[in-house]
Amino acid sequence: MKIDSESPDTEEHLQIQVPSETKYDLRLKALNGRESIRMVVLKALQAYGVDVPIDAICDRRKRH
């Protein structure tokens, strides 16, 4: 498998299918933590030992 050396600011799309109850639980955790599902997933990946840049774990939703 070839891994391209991209700049750290480059983001990729990742799409997965999960069981309905898993998505529901992710949504609840995001809601209770007042963060996006993306943040919940990135934090979980980081806790699992996956290299996630700290500045990538941010809420990109616009606040009014």
PDB file of N, CA, C and O in Angstrom:
ATOM      1  N   MET A   1       0.839  -1.165   0.000  1.00  0.00           N
ATOM      2  CA  MET A   1       0.000   0.000   0.000  1.00  0.00           C
ATOM      3  C   MET A   1       0.891   1.237   0.000  1.00  0.00           C
ATOM      4  O   MET A   1       1.773   1.368   0.822  1.00  0.00           O
ATOM      5  N   LYS A   2       0.646   2.140  -0.921  1.00  0.00           N
ATOM      6  CA  LYS A   2       1.422   3.377  -1.020  1.00  0.00           C
ATOM      7  C   LYS A   2       0.730   4.472  -0.224  1.00  0.00           C
ATOM      8  O   LYS A   2      -0.463   4.687  -0.349  1.00  0.00           O
ATOM      9  N   ILE A   3       1.509   5.158   0.578  1.00  0.00           N
ATOM     10  CA  ILE A   3       0.977   6.277   1.356  1.00  0.00           C
ATOM     11  C   ILE A   3       1.604   7.549   0.821  1.00  0.00           C
ATOM     12  O   ILE A   3       2.827   7.690   0.813  1.00  0.00           O
ATOM     13  N   ASP A   4       0.763   8.444   0.357  1.00  0.00           N
ATOM     14  CA  ASP A   4       1.251   9.715  -0.158  1.00  0.00           C
ATOM     15  C   ASP A   4       1.673  10.608   0.993  1.00  0.00           C
ATOM     16  O   ASP A   4       1.014  10.648   2.032  1.00  0.00           O
ATOM     17  N   SER A   5       2.750  11.335   0.795  1.00  0.00           N
ATOM     18  CA  SER A   5       3.174  12.291   1.823  1.00  0.00           C
ATOM     19  C   SER A   5       2.487  13.622   1.537  1.00  0.00           C
ATOM     20  O   SER A   5       2.907  14.405   0.720  1.00  0.00           O
ATOM     21  N   GLU A   6       1.359  13.813   2.204  1.00  0.00           N
ATOM     22  CA  GLU A   6       0.568  15.021   2.027  1.00  0.00           C
ATOM     23  C   GLU A   6       0.830  15.961   3.184  1.00  0.00           C
ATOM     24  O   GLU A   6       1.322  15.570   4.225  1.00  0.00           O
ATOM     25  N   SER A   7       0.469  17.205   2.983  1.00  0.00           N
ATOM     26  CA  SER A   7       0.644  18.172   4.065  1.00  0.00           C
ATOM     27  C   SER A   7      -0.296  17.816   5.211  1.00  0.00           C
ATOM     28  O   SER A   7      -1.358  17.238   4.997  1.00  0.00           O
ATOM     29  N   PRO A   8       0.085  18.159   6.433  1.00  0.00           N
ATOM     30  CA  PRO A   8      -0.732  17.806   7.590  1.00  0.00           C
ATOM     31  C   PRO A   8      -2.112  18.459   7.582  1.00  0.00           C
ATOM     32  O   PRO A   8      -3.004  18.005   8.266  1.00  0.00           O
ATOM     33  N   ASP A   9      -2.284  19.523   6.802  1.00  0.00           N
ATOM     34  CA  ASP A   9      -3.565  20.211   6.772  1.00  0.00           C
ATOM     35  C   ASP A   9      -4.557  19.546   5.818  1.00  0.00           C
ATOM     36  O   ASP A   9      -5.712  19.922   5.770  1.00  0.00           O
ATOM     37  N   THR A  10      -4.102  18.574   5.045  1.00  0.00           N
ATOM     38  CA  THR A  10      -4.970  17.899   4.090  1.00  0.00           C
ATOM     39  C   THR A  10      -5.918  16.970   4.837  1.00  0.00           C
ATOM     40  O   THR A  10      -5.502  16.231   5.709  1.00  0.00           O
ATOM     41  N   GLU A  11      -7.186  17.027   4.460  1.00  0.00           N
ATOM     42  CA  GLU A  11      -8.174  16.130   5.058  1.00  0.00           C
ATOM     43  C   GLU A  11      -8.766  15.252   3.978  1.00  0.00           C
ATOM     44  O   GLU A  11      -8.906  15.661   2.831  1.00  0.00           O
ATOM     45  N   GLU A  12      -9.112  14.051   4.348  1.00  0.00           N
ATOM     46  CA  GLU A  12      -9.697  13.067   3.453  1.00  0.00           C
ATOM     47  C   GLU A  12     -11.114  12.753   3.919  1.00  0.00           C
ATOM     48  O   GLU A  12     -11.411  12.835   5.107  1.00  0.00           O
ATOM     49  N   HIS A  13     -11.946  12.373   2.986  1.00  0.00           N
ATOM     50  CA  HIS A  13     -13.285  11.913   3.336  1.00  0.00           C
ATOM     51  C   HIS A  13     -13.211  10.448   3.729  1.00  0.00           C
ATOM     52  O   HIS A  13     -12.485   9.666   3.114  1.00  0.00           O
ATOM     53  N   LEU A  14     -13.945  10.078   4.749  1.00  0.00           N
ATOM     54  CA  LEU A  14     -14.018   8.699   5.207  1.00  0.00           C
ATOM     55  C   LEU A  14     -15.486   8.389   5.445  1.00  0.00           C
ATOM     56  O   LEU A  14     -16.145   9.078   6.225  1.00  0.00           O
ATOM     57  N   GLN A  15     -15.958   7.392   4.768  1.00  0.00           N
ATOM     58  CA  GLN A  15     -17.368   7.036   4.913  1.00  0.00           C
ATOM     59  C   GLN A  15     -17.448   5.579   5.343  1.00  0.00           C
ATOM     60  O   GLN A  15     -16.829   4.710   4.726  1.00  0.00           O
ATOM     61  N   ILE A  16     -18.187   5.316   6.416  1.00  0.00           N
ATOM     62  CA  ILE A  16     -18.350   3.954   6.906  1.00  0.00           C
ATOM     63  C   ILE A  16     -19.818   3.694   7.208  1.00  0.00           C
ATOM     64  O   ILE A  16     -20.593   4.627   7.424  1.00  0.00           O
ATOM     65  N   GLN A  17     -20.156   2.443   7.221  1.00  0.00           N
ATOM     66  CA  GLN A  17     -21.497   2.049   7.644  1.00  0.00           C
ATOM     67  C   GLN A  17     -21.380   1.437   9.031  1.00  0.00           C
ATOM     68  O   GLN A  17     -20.478   0.629   9.284  1.00  0.00           O
ATOM     69  N   VAL A  18     -22.253   1.869   9.908  1.00  0.00           N
ATOM     70  CA  VAL A  18     -22.277   1.357  11.282  1.00  0.00           C
ATOM     71  C   VAL A  18     -23.697   0.924  11.608  1.00  0.00           C
ATOM     72  O   VAL A  18     -24.659   1.402  10.992  1.00  0.00           O
ATOM     73  N   PRO A  19     -23.851   0.056  12.586  1.00  0.00           N
ATOM     74  CA  PRO A  19     -25.200  -0.324  13.011  1.00  0.00           C
ATOM     75  C   PRO A  19     -25.981   0.897  13.504  1.00  0.00           C
ATOM     76  O   PRO A  19     -25.379   1.861  14.013  1.00  0.00           O
ATOM     77  N   SER A  20     -27.274   0.860  13.335  1.00  0.00           N
ATOM     78  CA  SER A  20     -28.132   1.982  13.734  1.00  0.00           C
ATOM     79  C   SER A  20     -27.926   2.373  15.187  1.00  0.00           C
ATOM     80  O   SER A  20     -27.871   3.560  15.523  1.00  0.00           O
ATOM     81  N   GLU A  21     -27.807   1.370  16.064  1.00  0.00           N
ATOM     82  CA  GLU A  21     -27.652   1.683  17.486  1.00  0.00           C
ATOM     83  C   GLU A  21     -26.298   2.347  17.764  1.00  0.00           C
ATOM     84  O   GLU A  21     -26.175   3.154  18.680  1.00  0.00           O
ATOM     85  N   THR A  22     -25.289   2.043  16.960  1.00  0.00           N
ATOM     86  CA  THR A  22     -23.984   2.688  17.109  1.00  0.00           C
ATOM     87  C   THR A  22     -24.079   4.158  16.732  1.00  0.00           C
ATOM     88  O   THR A  22     -23.580   5.034  17.450  1.00  0.00           O
ATOM     89  N   LYS A  23     -24.732   4.442  15.620  1.00  0.00           N
ATOM     90  CA  LYS A  23     -24.896   5.831  15.204  1.00  0.00           C
ATOM     91  C   LYS A  23     -25.730   6.603  16.228  1.00  0.00           C
ATOM     92  O   LYS A  23     -25.421   7.755  16.554  1.00  0.00           O
ATOM     93  N   TYR A  24     -26.758   5.970  16.747  1.00  0.00           N
ATOM     94  CA  TYR A  24     -27.601   6.604  17.756  1.00  0.00           C
ATOM     95  C   TYR A  24     -26.768   6.950  18.997  1.00  0.00           C
ATOM     96  O   TYR A  24     -26.852   8.065  19.524  1.00  0.00           O
ATOM     97  N   ASP A  25     -25.929   6.012  19.434  1.00  0.00           N
ATOM     98  CA  ASP A  25     -25.096   6.248  20.607  1.00  0.00           C
ATOM     99  C   ASP A  25     -24.078   7.357  20.341  1.00  0.00           C
ATOM    100  O   ASP A  25     -23.816   8.196  21.211  1.00  0.00           O
ATOM    101  N   LEU A  26     -23.499   7.388  19.130  1.00  0.00           N
ATOM    102  CA  LEU A  26     -22.577   8.474  18.766  1.00  0.00           C
ATOM    103  C   LEU A  26     -23.277   9.823  18.837  1.00  0.00           C
ATOM    104  O   LEU A  26     -22.723  10.802  19.338  1.00  0.00           O
ATOM    105  N   ARG A  27     -24.501   9.862  18.317  1.00  0.00           N
ATOM    106  CA  ARG A  27     -25.258  11.114  18.335  1.00  0.00           C
ATOM    107  C   ARG A  27     -25.540  11.565  19.768  1.00  0.00           C
ATOM    108  O   ARG A  27     -25.446  12.752  20.090  1.00  0.00           O
ATOM    109  N   LEU A  28     -25.885  10.608  20.642  1.00  0.00           N
ATOM    110  CA  LEU A  28     -26.138  10.951  22.047  1.00  0.00           C
ATOM    111  C   LEU A  28     -24.884  11.478  22.730  1.00  0.00           C
ATOM    112  O   LEU A  28     -24.929  12.474  23.458  1.00  0.00           O
ATOM    113  N   LYS A  29     -23.760  10.811  22.493  1.00  0.00           N
ATOM    114  CA  LYS A  29     -22.504  11.259  23.096  1.00  0.00           C
ATOM    115  C   LYS A  29     -22.125  12.650  22.593  1.00  0.00           C
ATOM    116  O   LYS A  29     -21.654  13.485  23.356  1.00  0.00           O
ATOM    117  N   ALA A  30     -22.340  12.893  21.307  1.00  0.00           N
ATOM    118  CA  ALA A  30     -22.052  14.212  20.739  1.00  0.00           C
ATOM    119  C   ALA A  30     -22.965  15.263  21.353  1.00  0.00           C
ATOM    120  O   ALA A  30     -22.521  16.353  21.737  1.00  0.00           O
ATOM    121  N   LEU A  31     -24.232  14.942  21.464  1.00  0.00           N
ATOM    122  CA  LEU A  31     -25.193  15.877  22.039  1.00  0.00           C
ATOM    123  C   LEU A  31     -24.870  16.174  23.499  1.00  0.00           C
ATOM    124  O   LEU A  31     -24.821  17.342  23.912  1.00  0.00           O
ATOM    125  N   ASN A  32     -24.614  15.130  24.274  1.00  0.00           N
ATOM    126  CA  ASN A  32     -24.311  15.318  25.696  1.00  0.00           C
ATOM    127  C   ASN A  32     -23.001  16.065  25.911  1.00  0.00           C
ATOM    128  O   ASN A  32     -22.861  16.809  26.883  1.00  0.00           O
ATOM    129  N   GLY A  33     -22.041  15.878  25.013  1.00  0.00           N
ATOM    130  CA  GLY A  33     -20.764  16.564  25.134  1.00  0.00           C
ATOM    131  C   GLY A  33     -20.736  17.900  24.422  1.00  0.00           C
ATOM    132  O   GLY A  33     -19.706  18.577  24.431  1.00  0.00           O
ATOM    133  N   ARG A  34     -21.848  18.238  23.779  1.00  0.00           N
ATOM    134  CA  ARG A  34     -21.958  19.487  23.010  1.00  0.00           C
ATOM    135  C   ARG A  34     -20.831  19.618  21.987  1.00  0.00           C
ATOM    136  O   ARG A  34     -20.167  20.640  21.881  1.00  0.00           O
ATOM    137  N   GLU A  35     -20.612  18.509  21.270  1.00  0.00           N
ATOM    138  CA  GLU A  35     -19.600  18.492  20.227  1.00  0.00           C
ATOM    139  C   GLU A  35     -20.143  17.740  19.016  1.00  0.00           C
ATOM    140  O   GLU A  35     -21.205  17.138  19.091  1.00  0.00           O
ATOM    141  N   SER A  36     -19.431  17.801  17.933  1.00  0.00           N
ATOM    142  CA  SER A  36     -19.883  17.139  16.712  1.00  0.00           C
ATOM    143  C   SER A  36     -19.564  15.643  16.768  1.00  0.00           C
ATOM    144  O   SER A  36     -18.693  15.204  17.531  1.00  0.00           O
ATOM    145  N   ILE A  37     -20.269  14.880  15.954  1.00  0.00           N
ATOM    146  CA  ILE A  37     -19.979  13.453  15.847  1.00  0.00           C
ATOM    147  C   ILE A  37     -18.538  13.270  15.373  1.00  0.00           C
ATOM    148  O   ILE A  37     -17.832  12.364  15.828  1.00  0.00           O
ATOM    149  N   ARG A  38     -18.086  14.136  14.480  1.00  0.00           N
ATOM    150  CA  ARG A  38     -16.709  14.083  13.984  1.00  0.00           C
ATOM    151  C   ARG A  38     -15.721  14.160  15.146  1.00  0.00           C
ATOM    152  O   ARG A  38     -14.752  13.397  15.206  1.00  0.00           O
ATOM    153  N   MET A  39     -15.965  15.062  16.094  1.00  0.00           N
ATOM    154  CA  MET A  39     -15.079  15.194  17.249  1.00  0.00           C
ATOM    155  C   MET A  39     -15.099  13.940  18.107  1.00  0.00           C
ATOM    156  O   MET A  39     -14.054  13.488  18.573  1.00  0.00           O
ATOM    157  N   VAL A  40     -16.273  13.379  18.315  1.00  0.00           N
ATOM    158  CA  VAL A  40     -16.393  12.159  19.114  1.00  0.00           C
ATOM    159  C   VAL A  40     -15.595  11.033  18.468  1.00  0.00           C
ATOM    160  O   VAL A  40     -14.836  10.320  19.131  1.00  0.00           O
ATOM    161  N   VAL A  41     -15.731  10.885  17.152  1.00  0.00           N
ATOM    162  CA  VAL A  41     -15.031   9.819  16.434  1.00  0.00           C
ATOM    163  C   VAL A  41     -13.521  10.050  16.459  1.00  0.00           C
ATOM    164  O   VAL A  41     -12.749   9.120  16.720  1.00  0.00           O
ATOM    165  N   LEU A  42     -13.073  11.290  16.213  1.00  0.00           N
ATOM    166  CA  LEU A  42     -11.639  11.566  16.228  1.00  0.00           C
ATOM    167  C   LEU A  42     -11.036  11.330  17.612  1.00  0.00           C
ATOM    168  O   LEU A  42      -9.937  10.781  17.737  1.00  0.00           O
ATOM    169  N   LYS A  43     -11.754  11.705  18.659  1.00  0.00           N
ATOM    170  CA  LYS A  43     -11.270  11.449  20.017  1.00  0.00           C
ATOM    171  C   LYS A  43     -11.180   9.951  20.293  1.00  0.00           C
ATOM    172  O   LYS A  43     -10.233   9.486  20.929  1.00  0.00           O
ATOM    173  N   ALA A  44     -12.165   9.200  19.814  1.00  0.00           N
ATOM    174  CA  ALA A  44     -12.154   7.743  20.008  1.00  0.00           C
ATOM    175  C   ALA A  44     -10.994   7.101  19.250  1.00  0.00           C
ATOM    176  O   ALA A  44     -10.317   6.207  19.771  1.00  0.00           O
ATOM    177  N   LEU A  45     -10.751   7.569  18.033  1.00  0.00           N
ATOM    178  CA  LEU A  45      -9.621   7.053  17.262  1.00  0.00           C
ATOM    179  C   LEU A  45      -8.306   7.363  17.960  1.00  0.00           C
ATOM    180  O   LEU A  45      -7.406   6.513  18.031  1.00  0.00           O
ATOM    181  N   GLN A  46      -8.188   8.558  18.499  1.00  0.00           N
ATOM    182  CA  GLN A  46      -6.981   8.951  19.222  1.00  0.00           C
ATOM    183  C   GLN A  46      -6.790   8.068  20.456  1.00  0.00           C
ATOM    184  O   GLN A  46      -5.677   7.607  20.730  1.00  0.00           O
ATOM    185  N   ALA A  47      -7.868   7.811  21.184  1.00  0.00           N
ATOM    186  CA  ALA A  47      -7.799   6.957  22.374  1.00  0.00           C
ATOM    187  C   ALA A  47      -7.411   5.523  22.000  1.00  0.00           C
ATOM    188  O   ALA A  47      -6.787   4.817  22.798  1.00  0.00           O
ATOM    189  N   TYR A  48      -7.744   5.109  20.798  1.00  0.00           N
ATOM    190  CA  TYR A  48      -7.413   3.777  20.304  1.00  0.00           C
ATOM    191  C   TYR A  48      -5.951   3.687  19.855  1.00  0.00           C
ATOM    192  O   TYR A  48      -5.440   2.622  19.591  1.00  0.00           O
ATOM    193  N   GLY A  49      -5.290   4.828  19.776  1.00  0.00           N
ATOM    194  CA  GLY A  49      -3.891   4.836  19.408  1.00  0.00           C
ATOM    195  C   GLY A  49      -3.604   5.310  17.993  1.00  0.00           C
ATOM    196  O   GLY A  49      -2.467   5.272  17.540  1.00  0.00           O
ATOM    197  N   VAL A  50      -4.644   5.769  17.295  1.00  0.00           N
ATOM    198  CA  VAL A  50      -4.473   6.293  15.944  1.00  0.00           C
ATOM    199  C   VAL A  50      -3.931   7.711  16.041  1.00  0.00           C
ATOM    200  O   VAL A  50      -4.366   8.492  16.892  1.00  0.00           O
ATOM    201  N   ASP A  51      -2.970   8.048  15.185  1.00  0.00           N
ATOM    202  CA  ASP A  51      -2.379   9.380  15.182  1.00  0.00           C
ATOM    203  C   ASP A  51      -3.388  10.395  14.642  1.00  0.00           C
ATOM    204  O   ASP A  51      -3.739  10.354  13.468  1.00  0.00           O
ATOM    205  N   VAL A  52      -3.871  11.252  15.526  1.00  0.00           N
ATOM    206  CA  VAL A  52      -4.814  12.307  15.157  1.00  0.00           C
ATOM    207  C   VAL A  52      -4.214  13.636  15.614  1.00  0.00           C
ATOM    208  O   VAL A  52      -4.010  13.832  16.812  1.00  0.00           O
ATOM    209  N   PRO A  53      -3.913  14.538  14.686  1.00  0.00           N
ATOM    210  CA  PRO A  53      -3.358  15.834  15.096  1.00  0.00           C
ATOM    211  C   PRO A  53      -4.316  16.550  16.049  1.00  0.00           C
ATOM    212  O   PRO A  53      -5.525  16.574  15.823  1.00  0.00           O
ATOM    213  N   ILE A  54      -3.775  17.096  17.108  1.00  0.00           N
ATOM    214  CA  ILE A  54      -4.603  17.738  18.139  1.00  0.00           C
ATOM    215  C   ILE A  54      -5.446  18.871  17.577  1.00  0.00           C
ATOM    216  O   ILE A  54      -6.580  19.072  18.004  1.00  0.00           O
ATOM    217  N   ASP A  55      -4.920  19.593  16.596  1.00  0.00           N
ATOM    218  CA  ASP A  55      -5.694  20.696  16.033  1.00  0.00           C
ATOM    219  C   ASP A  55      -6.799  20.209  15.099  1.00  0.00           C
ATOM    220  O   ASP A  55      -7.663  20.992  14.701  1.00  0.00           O
ATOM    221  N   ALA A  56      -6.818  18.915  14.775  1.00  0.00           N
ATOM    222  CA  ALA A  56      -7.893  18.367  13.951  1.00  0.00           C
ATOM    223  C   ALA A  56      -9.140  18.097  14.787  1.00  0.00           C
ATOM    224  O   ALA A  56     -10.243  18.012  14.267  1.00  0.00           O
ATOM    225  N   ILE A  57      -8.946  17.978  16.098  1.00  0.00           N
ATOM    226  CA  ILE A  57     -10.076  17.701  16.987  1.00  0.00           C
ATOM    227  C   ILE A  57     -10.677  19.031  17.405  1.00  0.00           C
ATOM    228  O   ILE A  57     -10.415  19.565  18.479  1.00  0.00           O
ATOM    229  N   CYS A  58     -11.468  19.585  16.518  1.00  0.00           N
ATOM    230  CA  CYS A  58     -12.124  20.859  16.796  1.00  0.00           C
ATOM    231  C   CYS A  58     -13.522  20.820  16.183  1.00  0.00           C
ATOM    232  O   CYS A  58     -13.800  20.024  15.300  1.00  0.00           O
ATOM    233  N   ASP A  59     -14.360  21.667  16.675  1.00  0.00           N
ATOM    234  CA  ASP A  59     -15.731  21.754  16.174  1.00  0.00           C
ATOM    235  C   ASP A  59     -15.745  22.733  15.010  1.00  0.00           C
ATOM    236  O   ASP A  59     -15.466  23.914  15.188  1.00  0.00           O
ATOM    237  N   ARG A  60     -16.042  22.237  13.829  1.00  0.00           N
ATOM    238  CA  ARG A  60     -16.036  23.102  12.648  1.00  0.00           C
ATOM    239  C   ARG A  60     -17.416  23.682  12.359  1.00  0.00           C
ATOM    240  O   ARG A  60     -17.576  24.421  11.395  1.00  0.00           O
ATOM    241  N   ARG A  61     -18.395  23.370  13.215  1.00  0.00           N
ATOM    242  CA  ARG A  61     -19.735  23.929  12.996  1.00  0.00           C
ATOM    243  C   ARG A  61     -19.727  25.412  13.297  1.00  0.00           C
ATOM    244  O   ARG A  61     -19.068  25.862  14.221  1.00  0.00           O
ATOM    245  N   LYS A  62     -20.503  26.141  12.528  1.00  0.00           N
ATOM    246  CA  LYS A  62     -20.604  27.576  12.750  1.00  0.00           C
ATOM    247  C   LYS A  62     -21.584  27.844  13.882  1.00  0.00           C
ATOM    248  O   LYS A  62     -22.656  27.261  13.942  1.00  0.00           O
ATOM    249  N   ARG A  63     -21.184  28.713  14.757  1.00  0.00           N
ATOM    250  CA  ARG A  63     -22.054  29.109  15.877  1.00  0.00           C
ATOM    251  C   ARG A  63     -22.651  30.468  15.584  1.00  0.00           C
ATOM    252  O   ARG A  63     -21.993  31.357  15.074  1.00  0.00           O
ATOM    253  N   HIS A  64     -23.900  30.633  15.949  1.00  0.00           N
ATOM    254  CA  HIS A  64     -24.553  31.930  15.717  1.00  0.00           C
ATOM    255  C   HIS A  64     -24.519  32.772  16.963  1.00  0.00           C
ATOM    256  O   HIS A  64     -24.491  32.407  18.032  1.00  0.00           O
TER     257      HIS A  64
END
